[in-house]
Amino acid sequence: MQIIAGLGNPGSQHAGQRHNIGFMAVDEIVRRHSSFSPWQKKFSAEISEGRIGSEKILLIKPQTFMNKSGQAIGEAMRFYKLTEQDITVFYDELDLAAAKVRIKRGGGAGGHNGIRSMDQHCGQNYQRVRLGIDHPGHKDRVTGHVLGDFSKADQIWLEPLLAAIADNVELLVKGDNSGFMNKIALAVGDVAPNQPKKKTEKPVPKPQSHIRQARSSAQKPDAPTTGPMADMLKKLLGK
């Protein structure tokens, strides 16, 4: 059995916020996989049980608010006699560009209160799926950005991202993290924001020999007909 958790804040007022992208990811898994039961309350969380491939999965959305997420997940982990290595967590990442996904096991909290709580209650050696929400550019704007709703423009990349996560989650469950990230990149590649545009450089003309340069000059209407230059051209090109 594995636990797949999404981090976020409970309540309709938080549902569309960037900080809740972890909730959105596990909600999409339930929508796209018919094996999962309706959400029910247990462990101070909402849980849904089902299967992905041959693996039994417990999806969990802590209802303790973000900074106490680890309490609910830790309680479920101990109830099922699992370890932190059986846990995968989806959460928002400021230091990743929007629509980017990175996976790692272990590490620090990086200033994320939900991850800090996870480390306290579950240990650190769980799998972290970081979902990029982009940085607003200045630390004074971080709180408003994180607790702000995704915009209409964000839906262009957010919807394909969540769909790709749900459709390819079996790769994640099997431990094929590279395959999972490749599928995500293919799904959002054409719509991901902040993609640098490739510069088209003008071709540099090949240098011409002095004879070819002279011939070109001779074909111009203002080429001299008398004087030293004209004499030189006659010697090079003939009359």
mmCIF file of N, CA, C and O in Angstrom, residues 54-157:
data_model
loop_
_atom_site.group_PDB
_atom_site.id
_atom_site.type_symbol
_atom_site.label_atom_id
_atom_site.label_comp_id
_atom_site.label_asym_id
_atom_site.label_seq_id
_atom_site.Cartn_x
_atom_site.Cartn_y
_atom_site.Cartn_z
ATOM 1 N N SER A 54 -1.680 -2.384 -10.026
ATOM 2 C CA SER A 54 -1.864 -3.462 -9.049
ATOM 3 C C SER A 54 -1.659 -2.985 -7.613
ATOM 4 O O SER A 54 -1.768 -3.765 -6.679
ATOM 5 N N GLU A 55 -1.382 -1.699 -7.444
ATOM 6 C CA GLU A 55 -1.041 -1.179 -6.125
ATOM 7 C C GLU A 55 -2.246 -0.536 -5.442
ATOM 8 O O GLU A 55 -2.970 0.262 -6.044
ATOM 9 N N LYS A 56 -2.455 -0.881 -4.179
ATOM 10 C CA LYS A 56 -3.501 -0.240 -3.395
ATOM 11 C C LYS A 56 -3.004 1.135 -2.951
ATOM 12 O O LYS A 56 -1.880 1.267 -2.460
ATOM 13 N N ILE A 57 -3.863 2.146 -3.117
ATOM 14 C CA ILE A 57 -3.466 3.527 -2.859
ATOM 15 C C ILE A 57 -4.456 4.189 -1.909
ATOM 16 O O ILE A 57 -5.672 4.058 -2.067
ATOM 17 N N LEU A 58 -3.919 4.930 -0.939
ATOM 18 C CA LEU A 58 -4.726 5.812 -0.097
ATOM 19 C C LEU A 58 -4.395 7.239 -0.482
ATOM 20 O O LEU A 58 -3.256 7.694 -0.315
ATOM 21 N N LEU A 59 -5.386 7.936 -1.046
ATOM 22 C CA LEU A 59 -5.235 9.363 -1.323
ATOM 23 C C LEU A 59 -5.681 10.135 -0.096
ATOM 24 O O LEU A 59 -6.680 9.783 0.540
ATOM 25 N N ILE A 60 -4.956 11.184 0.227
ATOM 26 C CA ILE A 60 -5.274 11.920 1.450
ATOM 27 C C ILE A 60 -5.089 13.425 1.260
ATOM 28 O O ILE A 60 -4.103 13.872 0.658
ATOM 29 N N LYS A 61 -6.072 14.193 1.755
ATOM 30 C CA LYS A 61 -6.007 15.653 1.772
ATOM 31 C C LYS A 61 -6.175 16.105 3.230
ATOM 32 O O LYS A 61 -7.297 16.092 3.755
ATOM 33 N N PRO A 62 -5.089 16.465 3.915
ATOM 34 C CA PRO A 62 -5.215 16.896 5.310
ATOM 35 C C PRO A 62 -6.157 18.092 5.443
ATOM 36 O O PRO A 62 -6.113 19.019 4.628
ATOM 37 N N GLN A 63 -6.983 18.073 6.476
ATOM 38 C CA GLN A 63 -7.927 19.161 6.722
ATOM 39 C C GLN A 63 -7.511 19.975 7.956
ATOM 40 O O GLN A 63 -8.323 20.630 8.599
ATOM 41 N N THR A 64 -6.234 19.931 8.269
ATOM 42 C CA THR A 64 -5.690 20.585 9.456
ATOM 43 C C THR A 64 -5.054 21.932 9.148
ATOM 44 O O THR A 64 -4.403 22.520 10.002
ATOM 45 N N PHE A 65 -5.208 22.419 7.922
ATOM 46 C CA PHE A 65 -4.505 23.586 7.383
ATOM 47 C C PHE A 65 -3.040 23.220 7.135
ATOM 48 O O PHE A 65 -2.481 22.309 7.732
ATOM 49 N N MET A 66 -2.445 23.993 6.215
ATOM 50 C CA MET A 66 -1.149 23.633 5.647
ATOM 51 C C MET A 66 -0.064 23.391 6.697
ATOM 52 O O MET A 66 0.674 22.403 6.624
ATOM 53 N N ASN A 67 0.032 24.259 7.692
ATOM 54 C CA ASN A 67 1.162 24.157 8.618
ATOM 55 C C ASN A 67 1.060 22.994 9.596
ATOM 56 O O ASN A 67 1.964 22.794 10.406
ATOM 57 N N LYS A 68 -0.034 22.214 9.517
ATOM 58 C CA LYS A 68 -0.163 21.009 10.350
ATOM 59 C C LYS A 68 -0.456 19.773 9.494
ATOM 60 O O LYS A 68 -0.970 18.770 9.998
ATOM 61 N N SER A 69 -0.098 19.837 8.224
ATOM 62 C CA SER A 69 -0.391 18.741 7.285
ATOM 63 C C SER A 69 0.169 17.410 7.754
ATOM 64 O O SER A 69 -0.442 16.354 7.571
ATOM 65 N N GLY A 70 1.345 17.426 8.346
ATOM 66 C CA GLY A 70 2.011 16.189 8.730
ATOM 67 C C GLY A 70 1.279 15.404 9.802
ATOM 68 O O GLY A 70 1.452 14.176 9.894
ATOM 69 N N GLN A 71 0.470 16.078 10.618
ATOM 70 C CA GLN A 71 -0.257 15.364 11.666
ATOM 71 C C GLN A 71 -1.187 14.316 11.078
ATOM 72 O O GLN A 71 -1.188 13.157 11.500
ATOM 73 N N ALA A 72 -1.992 14.727 10.110
ATOM 74 C CA ALA A 72 -2.962 13.810 9.501
ATOM 75 C C ALA A 72 -2.270 12.701 8.722
ATOM 76 O O ALA A 72 -2.638 11.524 8.816
ATOM 77 N N ILE A 73 -1.253 13.052 7.943
ATOM 78 C CA ILE A 73 -0.571 12.053 7.120
ATOM 79 C C ILE A 73 0.206 11.079 8.000
ATOM 80 O O ILE A 73 0.238 9.866 7.752
ATOM 81 N N GLY A 74 0.819 11.598 9.063
ATOM 82 C CA GLY A 74 1.539 10.733 9.986
ATOM 83 C C GLY A 74 0.613 9.756 10.687
ATOM 84 O O GLY A 74 0.966 8.583 10.897
ATOM 85 N N GLU A 75 -0.584 10.229 11.036
ATOM 86 C CA GLU A 75 -1.561 9.346 11.686
ATOM 87 C C GLU A 75 -1.962 8.205 10.753
ATOM 88 O O GLU A 75 -2.040 7.045 11.167
ATOM 89 N N ALA A 76 -2.208 8.527 9.483
ATOM 90 C CA ALA A 76 -2.560 7.485 8.514
ATOM 91 C C ALA A 76 -1.401 6.522 8.289
ATOM 92 O O ALA A 76 -1.593 5.297 8.195
ATOM 93 N N MET A 77 -0.194 7.057 8.230
ATOM 94 C CA MET A 77 0.994 6.216 8.032
ATOM 95 C C MET A 77 1.129 5.187 9.154
ATOM 96 O O MET A 77 1.370 3.999 8.892
ATOM 97 N N ARG A 78 0.957 5.622 10.387
ATOM 98 C CA ARG A 78 1.102 4.714 11.522
ATOM 99 C C ARG A 78 -0.059 3.722 11.615
ATOM 100 O O ARG A 78 0.132 2.562 11.988
ATOM 101 N N PHE A 79 -1.258 4.157 11.247
ATOM 102 C CA PHE A 79 -2.418 3.274 11.293
ATOM 103 C C PHE A 79 -2.230 2.076 10.356
ATOM 104 O O PHE A 79 -2.567 0.939 10.698
ATOM 105 N N TYR A 80 -1.689 2.339 9.165
ATOM 106 C CA TYR A 80 -1.500 1.272 8.177
ATOM 107 C C TYR A 80 -0.120 0.618 8.283
ATOM 108 O O TYR A 80 0.249 -0.186 7.434
ATOM 109 N N LYS A 81 0.652 1.001 9.325
ATOM 110 C CA LYS A 81 1.977 0.418 9.565
ATOM 111 C C LYS A 81 2.901 0.596 8.354
ATOM 112 O O LYS A 81 3.603 -0.330 7.926
ATOM 113 N N LEU A 82 2.875 1.804 7.816
ATOM 114 C CA LEU A 82 3.728 2.160 6.687
ATOM 115 C C LEU A 82 4.907 2.996 7.188
ATOM 116 O O LEU A 82 4.971 3.369 8.358
ATOM 117 N N THR A 83 5.828 3.276 6.298
ATOM 118 C CA THR A 83 6.951 4.169 6.618
ATOM 119 C C THR A 83 6.908 5.365 5.681
ATOM 120 O O THR A 83 6.117 5.400 4.723
ATOM 121 N N GLU A 84 7.794 6.329 5.936
ATOM 122 C CA GLU A 84 7.819 7.514 5.069
ATOM 123 C C GLU A 84 8.179 7.163 3.628
ATOM 124 O O GLU A 84 7.822 7.896 2.694
ATOM 125 N N GLN A 85 8.834 6.036 3.412
ATOM 126 C CA GLN A 85 9.193 5.647 2.046
ATOM 127 C C GLN A 85 7.971 5.213 1.237
ATOM 128 O O GLN A 85 8.055 5.083 0.013
ATOM 129 N N ASP A 86 6.852 4.987 1.904
ATOM 130 C CA ASP A 86 5.607 4.613 1.217
ATOM 131 C C ASP A 86 4.739 5.837 0.886
ATOM 132 O O ASP A 86 3.607 5.680 0.433
ATOM 133 N N ILE A 87 5.261 7.041 1.127
ATOM 134 C CA ILE A 87 4.472 8.257 0.976
ATOM 135 C C ILE A 87 4.993 9.094 -0.188
ATOM 136 O O ILE A 87 6.200 9.298 -0.348
ATOM 137 N N THR A 88 4.060 9.592 -0.999
ATOM 138 C CA THR A 88 4.344 10.583 -2.035
ATOM 139 C C THR A 88 3.474 11.809 -1.771
ATOM 140 O O THR A 88 2.287 11.672 -1.503
ATOM 141 N N VAL A 89 4.089 12.990 -1.837
ATOM 142 C CA VAL A 89 3.370 14.221 -1.521
ATOM 143 C C VAL A 89 3.446 15.190 -2.696
ATOM 144 O O VAL A 89 4.538 15.467 -3.211
ATOM 145 N N PHE A 90 2.296 15.700 -3.117
ATOM 146 C CA PHE A 90 2.217 16.758 -4.130
ATOM 147 C C PHE A 90 2.062 18.102 -3.425
ATOM 148 O O PHE A 90 1.201 18.251 -2.549
ATOM 149 N N TYR A 91 2.857 19.085 -3.836
ATOM 150 C CA TYR A 91 2.725 20.412 -3.230
ATOM 151 C C TYR A 91 3.290 21.492 -4.156
ATOM 152 O O TYR A 91 3.984 21.202 -5.125
ATOM 153 N N ASP A 92 2.948 22.733 -3.831
ATOM 154 C CA ASP A 92 3.348 23.882 -4.647
ATOM 155 C C ASP A 92 4.801 24.263 -4.385
ATOM 156 O O ASP A 92 5.295 24.162 -3.277
ATOM 157 N N GLU A 93 5.476 24.714 -5.447
ATOM 158 C CA GLU A 93 6.884 25.092 -5.342
ATOM 159 C C GLU A 93 7.115 26.450 -6.004
ATOM 160 O O GLU A 93 6.988 26.597 -7.224
ATOM 161 N N LEU A 94 7.458 27.447 -5.176
ATOM 162 C CA LEU A 94 7.716 28.802 -5.674
ATOM 163 C C LEU A 94 8.947 28.874 -6.575
ATOM 164 O O LEU A 94 8.987 29.672 -7.510
ATOM 165 N N ASP A 95 9.941 28.071 -6.270
ATOM 166 C CA ASP A 95 11.211 28.179 -6.976
ATOM 167 C C ASP A 95 11.252 27.386 -8.271
ATOM 168 O O ASP A 95 12.329 27.188 -8.838
ATOM 169 N N LEU A 96 10.092 26.945 -8.736
ATOM 170 C CA LEU A 96 9.990 26.310 -10.048
ATOM 171 C C LEU A 96 9.069 27.150 -10.934
ATOM 172 O O LEU A 96 8.049 27.664 -10.455
ATOM 173 N N ALA A 97 9.418 27.257 -12.192
ATOM 174 C CA ALA A 97 8.545 27.967 -13.133
ATOM 175 C C ALA A 97 7.191 27.269 -13.217
ATOM 176 O O ALA A 97 7.091 26.053 -13.011
ATOM 177 N N ALA A 98 6.172 28.041 -13.498
ATOM 178 C CA ALA A 98 4.825 27.475 -13.611
ATOM 179 C C ALA A 98 4.819 26.314 -14.599
ATOM 180 O O ALA A 98 5.445 26.383 -15.654
ATOM 181 N N ALA A 99 4.125 25.235 -14.226
ATOM 182 C CA ALA A 99 3.944 24.024 -15.044
ATOM 183 C C ALA A 99 5.132 23.068 -14.997
ATOM 184 O O ALA A 99 5.052 21.968 -15.527
ATOM 185 N N LYS A 100 6.227 23.460 -14.357
ATOM 186 C CA LYS A 100 7.361 22.548 -14.221
ATOM 187 C C LYS A 100 7.118 21.576 -13.061
ATOM 188 O O LYS A 100 6.507 21.935 -12.058
ATOM 189 N N VAL A 101 7.624 20.369 -13.195
ATOM 190 C CA VAL A 101 7.467 19.344 -12.158
ATOM 191 C C VAL A 101 8.838 18.735 -11.874
ATOM 192 O O VAL A 101 9.578 18.392 -12.796
ATOM 193 N N ARG A 102 9.155 18.619 -10.604
ATOM 194 C CA ARG A 102 10.392 17.964 -10.197
ATOM 195 C C ARG A 102 10.091 16.999 -9.054
ATOM 196 O O ARG A 102 9.216 17.252 -8.236
ATOM 197 N N ILE A 103 10.836 15.899 -8.995
ATOM 198 C CA ILE A 103 10.620 14.873 -7.974
ATOM 199 C C ILE A 103 11.924 14.638 -7.230
ATOM 200 O O ILE A 103 12.992 14.561 -7.841
ATOM 201 N N LYS A 104 11.822 14.551 -5.926
ATOM 202 C CA LYS A 104 12.996 14.186 -5.134
ATOM 203 C C LYS A 104 12.539 13.446 -3.883
ATOM 204 O O LYS A 104 11.378 13.517 -3.482
ATOM 205 N N ARG A 105 13.456 12.754 -3.279
ATOM 206 C CA ARG A 105 13.183 12.053 -2.024
ATOM 207 C C ARG A 105 14.088 12.649 -0.956
ATOM 208 O O ARG A 105 15.303 12.761 -1.133
ATOM 209 N N GLY A 106 13.493 13.033 0.162
ATOM 210 C CA GLY A 106 14.269 13.642 1.226
ATOM 211 C C GLY A 106 14.607 15.096 0.909
ATOM 212 O O GLY A 106 14.166 15.666 -0.086
ATOM 213 N N GLY A 107 15.404 15.699 1.781
ATOM 214 C CA GLY A 107 15.792 17.089 1.595
ATOM 215 C C GLY A 107 15.160 17.985 2.645
ATOM 216 O O GLY A 107 14.463 17.521 3.553
ATOM 217 N N GLY A 108 15.399 19.278 2.491
ATOM 218 C CA GLY A 108 14.876 20.251 3.441
ATOM 219 C C GLY A 108 13.479 20.715 3.082
ATOM 220 O O GLY A 108 12.928 20.366 2.038
ATOM 221 N N ALA A 109 12.919 21.561 3.968
ATOM 222 C CA ALA A 109 11.556 22.049 3.767
ATOM 223 C C ALA A 109 11.503 23.206 2.782
ATOM 224 O O ALA A 109 10.449 23.477 2.206
ATOM 225 N N GLY A 110 12.618 23.911 2.597
ATOM 226 C CA GLY A 110 12.647 25.010 1.642
ATOM 227 C C GLY A 110 11.667 26.119 1.958
ATOM 228 O O GLY A 110 11.179 26.799 1.045
ATOM 229 N N GLY A 111 11.365 26.312 3.237
ATOM 230 C CA GLY A 111 10.445 27.369 3.626
ATOM 231 C C GLY A 111 8.978 27.024 3.495
ATOM 232 O O GLY A 111 8.114 27.871 3.748
ATOM 233 N N HIS A 112 8.669 25.801 3.093
ATOM 234 C CA HIS A 112 7.271 25.388 2.910
ATOM 235 C C HIS A 112 6.745 24.821 4.226
ATOM 236 O O HIS A 112 7.242 23.807 4.735
ATOM 237 N N ASN A 113 5.716 25.450 4.787
ATOM 238 C CA ASN A 113 5.217 25.038 6.102
ATOM 239 C C ASN A 113 4.618 23.636 6.103
ATOM 240 O O ASN A 113 4.728 22.902 7.097
ATOM 241 N N GLY A 114 3.987 23.248 5.016
ATOM 242 C CA GLY A 114 3.424 21.907 4.933
ATOM 243 C C GLY A 114 4.507 20.843 4.950
ATOM 244 O O GLY A 114 4.372 19.803 5.609
ATOM 245 N N ILE A 115 5.592 21.089 4.232
ATOM 246 C CA ILE A 115 6.711 20.142 4.199
ATOM 247 C C ILE A 115 7.426 20.120 5.544
ATOM 248 O O ILE A 115 7.859 19.064 6.018
ATOM 249 N N ARG A 116 7.547 21.271 6.182
ATOM 250 C CA ARG A 116 8.150 21.312 7.510
ATOM 251 C C ARG A 116 7.353 20.438 8.486
ATOM 252 O O ARG A 116 7.923 19.685 9.284
ATOM 253 N N SER A 117 6.020 20.498 8.416
ATOM 254 C CA SER A 117 5.173 19.668 9.267
ATOM 255 C C SER A 117 5.315 18.189 8.916
ATOM 256 O O SER A 117 5.347 17.326 9.802
ATOM 257 N N MET A 118 5.416 17.891 7.629
ATOM 258 C CA MET A 118 5.634 16.507 7.198
ATOM 259 C C MET A 118 6.919 15.955 7.792
ATOM 260 O O MET A 118 6.956 14.824 8.304
ATOM 261 N N ASP A 119 7.992 16.741 7.751
ATOM 262 C CA ASP A 119 9.275 16.294 8.282
ATOM 263 C C ASP A 119 9.182 15.997 9.780
ATOM 264 O O ASP A 119 9.806 15.055 10.280
ATOM 265 N N GLN A 120 8.395 16.776 10.471
ATOM 266 C CA GLN A 120 8.263 16.606 11.919
ATOM 267 C C GLN A 120 7.482 15.346 12.282
ATOM 268 O O GLN A 120 7.807 14.657 13.246
ATOM 269 N N HIS A 121 6.453 15.032 11.506
ATOM 270 C CA HIS A 121 5.533 13.951 11.883
ATOM 271 C C HIS A 121 5.765 12.637 11.131
ATOM 272 O O HIS A 121 5.290 11.595 11.580
ATOM 273 N N CYS A 122 6.444 12.697 10.000
ATOM 274 C CA CYS A 122 6.589 11.490 9.166
ATOM 275 C C CYS A 122 8.041 11.109 8.906
ATOM 276 O O CYS A 122 8.293 10.027 8.367
ATOM 277 N N GLY A 123 8.983 11.960 9.253
ATOM 278 C CA GLY A 123 10.360 11.746 8.824
ATOM 279 C C GLY A 123 10.603 12.502 7.532
ATOM 280 O O GLY A 123 9.723 13.206 7.034
ATOM 281 N N GLN A 124 11.773 12.362 6.975
ATOM 282 C CA GLN A 124 12.129 13.153 5.785
ATOM 283 C C GLN A 124 12.268 12.332 4.505
ATOM 284 O O GLN A 124 12.292 12.891 3.416
ATOM 285 N N ASN A 125 12.315 11.029 4.612
ATOM 286 C CA ASN A 125 12.640 10.210 3.442
ATOM 287 C C ASN A 125 11.398 9.791 2.654
ATOM 288 O O ASN A 125 11.250 8.647 2.247
ATOM 289 N N TYR A 126 10.492 10.741 2.438
ATOM 290 C CA TYR A 126 9.320 10.488 1.599
ATOM 291 C C TYR A 126 9.524 11.161 0.241
ATOM 292 O O TYR A 126 10.403 12.022 0.083
ATOM 293 N N GLN A 127 8.731 10.775 -0.731
ATOM 294 C CA GLN A 127 8.876 11.297 -2.087
ATOM 295 C C GLN A 127 8.101 12.598 -2.248
ATOM 296 O O GLN A 127 6.934 12.688 -1.895
ATOM 297 N N ARG A 128 8.756 13.607 -2.791
ATOM 298 C CA ARG A 128 8.165 14.929 -2.938
ATOM 299 C C ARG A 128 7.999 15.274 -4.419
ATOM 300 O O ARG A 128 8.979 15.274 -5.165
ATOM 301 N N VAL A 129 6.785 15.531 -4.814
ATOM 302 C CA VAL A 129 6.507 15.952 -6.188
ATOM 303 C C VAL A 129 6.207 17.442 -6.142
ATOM 304 O O VAL A 129 5.154 17.875 -5.693
ATOM 305 N N ARG A 130 7.168 18.224 -6.605
ATOM 306 C CA ARG A 130 7.085 19.681 -6.518
ATOM 307 C C ARG A 130 6.450 20.229 -7.792
ATOM 308 O O ARG A 130 6.949 19.997 -8.900
ATOM 309 N N LEU A 131 5.367 20.961 -7.625
ATOM 310 C CA LEU A 131 4.610 21.506 -8.761
ATOM 311 C C LEU A 131 4.848 23.007 -8.834
ATOM 312 O O LEU A 131 4.468 23.759 -7.931
ATOM 313 N N GLY A 132 5.490 23.444 -9.907
ATOM 314 C CA GLY A 132 5.882 24.840 -10.023
ATOM 315 C C GLY A 132 4.707 25.798 -10.153
ATOM 316 O O GLY A 132 3.800 25.571 -10.955
ATOM 317 N N ILE A 133 4.738 26.861 -9.358
ATOM 318 C CA ILE A 133 3.717 27.921 -9.453
ATOM 319 C C ILE A 133 4.361 29.269 -9.770
ATOM 320 O O ILE A 133 3.684 30.288 -9.792
ATOM 321 N N ASP A 134 5.685 29.281 -9.983
ATOM 322 C CA ASP A 134 6.431 30.488 -10.332
ATOM 323 C C ASP A 134 6.582 31.409 -9.114
ATOM 324 O O ASP A 134 5.798 31.361 -8.171
ATOM 325 N N HIS A 135 7.567 32.246 -9.164
ATOM 326 C CA HIS A 135 7.841 33.218 -8.105
ATOM 327 C C HIS A 135 7.365 34.595 -8.563
ATOM 328 O O HIS A 135 7.552 34.952 -9.725
ATOM 329 N N PRO A 136 6.734 35.365 -7.688
ATOM 330 C CA PRO A 136 6.217 36.668 -8.113
ATOM 331 C C PRO A 136 7.304 37.701 -8.374
ATOM 332 O O PRO A 136 7.010 38.789 -8.891
ATOM 333 N N GLY A 137 8.551 37.402 -8.006
ATOM 334 C CA GLY A 137 9.636 38.314 -8.317
ATOM 335 C C GLY A 137 10.210 39.048 -7.123
ATOM 336 O O GLY A 137 11.336 39.520 -7.167
ATOM 337 N N HIS A 138 9.442 39.200 -6.052
ATOM 338 C CA HIS A 138 9.930 39.883 -4.852
ATOM 339 C C HIS A 138 9.332 39.209 -3.632
ATOM 340 O O HIS A 138 8.164 38.829 -3.633
ATOM 341 N N LYS A 139 10.139 39.096 -2.585
ATOM 342 C CA LYS A 139 9.690 38.373 -1.386
ATOM 343 C C LYS A 139 8.463 39.016 -0.737
ATOM 344 O O LYS A 139 7.661 38.324 -0.092
ATOM 345 N N ASP A 140 8.295 40.326 -0.897
ATOM 346 C CA ASP A 140 7.128 40.997 -0.305
ATOM 347 C C ASP A 140 5.815 40.584 -0.972
ATOM 348 O O ASP A 140 4.740 40.799 -0.408
ATOM 349 N N ARG A 141 5.905 40.008 -2.167
ATOM 350 C CA ARG A 141 4.704 39.620 -2.905
ATOM 351 C C ARG A 141 4.407 38.124 -2.809
ATOM 352 O O ARG A 141 3.417 37.651 -3.358
ATOM 353 N N VAL A 142 5.244 37.383 -2.076
ATOM 354 C CA VAL A 142 5.108 35.924 -2.035
ATOM 355 C C VAL A 142 3.789 35.485 -1.420
ATOM 356 O O VAL A 142 3.076 34.641 -1.981
ATOM 357 N N THR A 143 3.438 36.048 -0.260
ATOM 358 C CA THR A 143 2.219 35.611 0.428
ATOM 359 C C THR A 143 0.987 35.830 -0.444
ATOM 360 O O THR A 143 0.142 34.934 -0.583
ATOM 361 N N GLY A 144 0.882 37.002 -1.037
ATOM 362 C CA GLY A 144 -0.261 37.281 -1.911
ATOM 363 C C GLY A 144 -0.297 36.377 -3.122
ATOM 364 O O GLY A 144 -1.375 35.990 -3.581
ATOM 365 N N HIS A 145 0.873 36.047 -3.640
ATOM 366 C CA HIS A 145 0.950 35.164 -4.813
ATOM 367 C C HIS A 145 0.503 33.747 -4.457
ATOM 368 O O HIS A 145 -0.341 33.149 -5.142
ATOM 369 N N VAL A 146 1.053 33.226 -3.373
ATOM 370 C CA VAL A 146 0.753 31.844 -2.967
ATOM 371 C C VAL A 146 -0.711 31.687 -2.577
ATOM 372 O O VAL A 146 -1.359 30.690 -2.934
ATOM 373 N N LEU A 147 -1.242 32.663 -1.864
ATOM 374 C CA LEU A 147 -2.629 32.581 -1.406
ATOM 375 C C LEU A 147 -3.607 33.232 -2.375
ATOM 376 O O LEU A 147 -4.787 33.379 -2.072
ATOM 377 N N GLY A 148 -3.117 33.586 -3.546
ATOM 378 C CA GLY A 148 -3.990 34.113 -4.592
ATOM 379 C C GLY A 148 -4.499 32.991 -5.476
ATOM 380 O O GLY A 148 -3.866 31.937 -5.615
ATOM 381 N N ASP A 149 -5.649 33.212 -6.099
ATOM 382 C CA ASP A 149 -6.220 32.211 -6.996
ATOM 383 C C ASP A 149 -5.449 32.148 -8.309
ATOM 384 O O ASP A 149 -4.902 33.158 -8.777
ATOM 385 N N PHE A 150 -5.429 30.976 -8.912
ATOM 386 C CA PHE A 150 -4.922 30.867 -10.272
ATOM 387 C C PHE A 150 -5.781 31.744 -11.180
ATOM 388 O O PHE A 150 -7.008 31.790 -11.049
ATOM 389 N N SER A 151 -5.145 32.435 -12.100
ATOM 390 C CA SER A 151 -5.867 33.306 -13.024
ATOM 391 C C SER A 151 -6.436 32.500 -14.192
ATOM 392 O O SER A 151 -6.114 31.321 -14.365
ATOM 393 N N LYS A 152 -7.267 33.157 -14.990
ATOM 394 C CA LYS A 152 -7.800 32.500 -16.189
ATOM 395 C C LYS A 152 -6.670 32.121 -17.136
ATOM 396 O O LYS A 152 -6.708 31.065 -17.780
ATOM 397 N N ALA A 153 -5.670 32.976 -17.225
ATOM 398 C CA ALA A 153 -4.539 32.676 -18.111
ATOM 399 C C ALA A 153 -3.784 31.440 -17.634
ATOM 400 O O ALA A 153 -3.260 30.664 -18.444
ATOM 401 N N ASP A 154 -3.733 31.224 -16.324
ATOM 402 C CA ASP A 154 -3.046 30.045 -15.777
ATOM 403 C C ASP A 154 -3.718 28.737 -16.183
ATOM 404 O O ASP A 154 -3.055 27.692 -16.243
ATOM 405 N N GLN A 155 -5.016 28.783 -16.459
ATOM 406 C CA GLN A 155 -5.739 27.547 -16.786
ATOM 407 C C GLN A 155 -5.204 26.906 -18.062
ATOM 408 O O GLN A 155 -5.351 25.694 -18.260
ATOM 409 N N ILE A 156 -4.562 27.700 -18.910
ATOM 410 C CA ILE A 156 -4.021 27.178 -20.169
ATOM 411 C C ILE A 156 -2.996 26.075 -19.897
ATOM 412 O O ILE A 156 -2.921 25.088 -20.623
ATOM 413 N N TRP A 157 -2.196 26.244 -18.836
ATOM 414 C CA TRP A 157 -1.210 25.216 -18.494
ATOM 415 C C TRP A 157 -1.645 24.354 -17.306
ATOM 416 O O TRP A 157 -1.244 23.186 -17.216
#
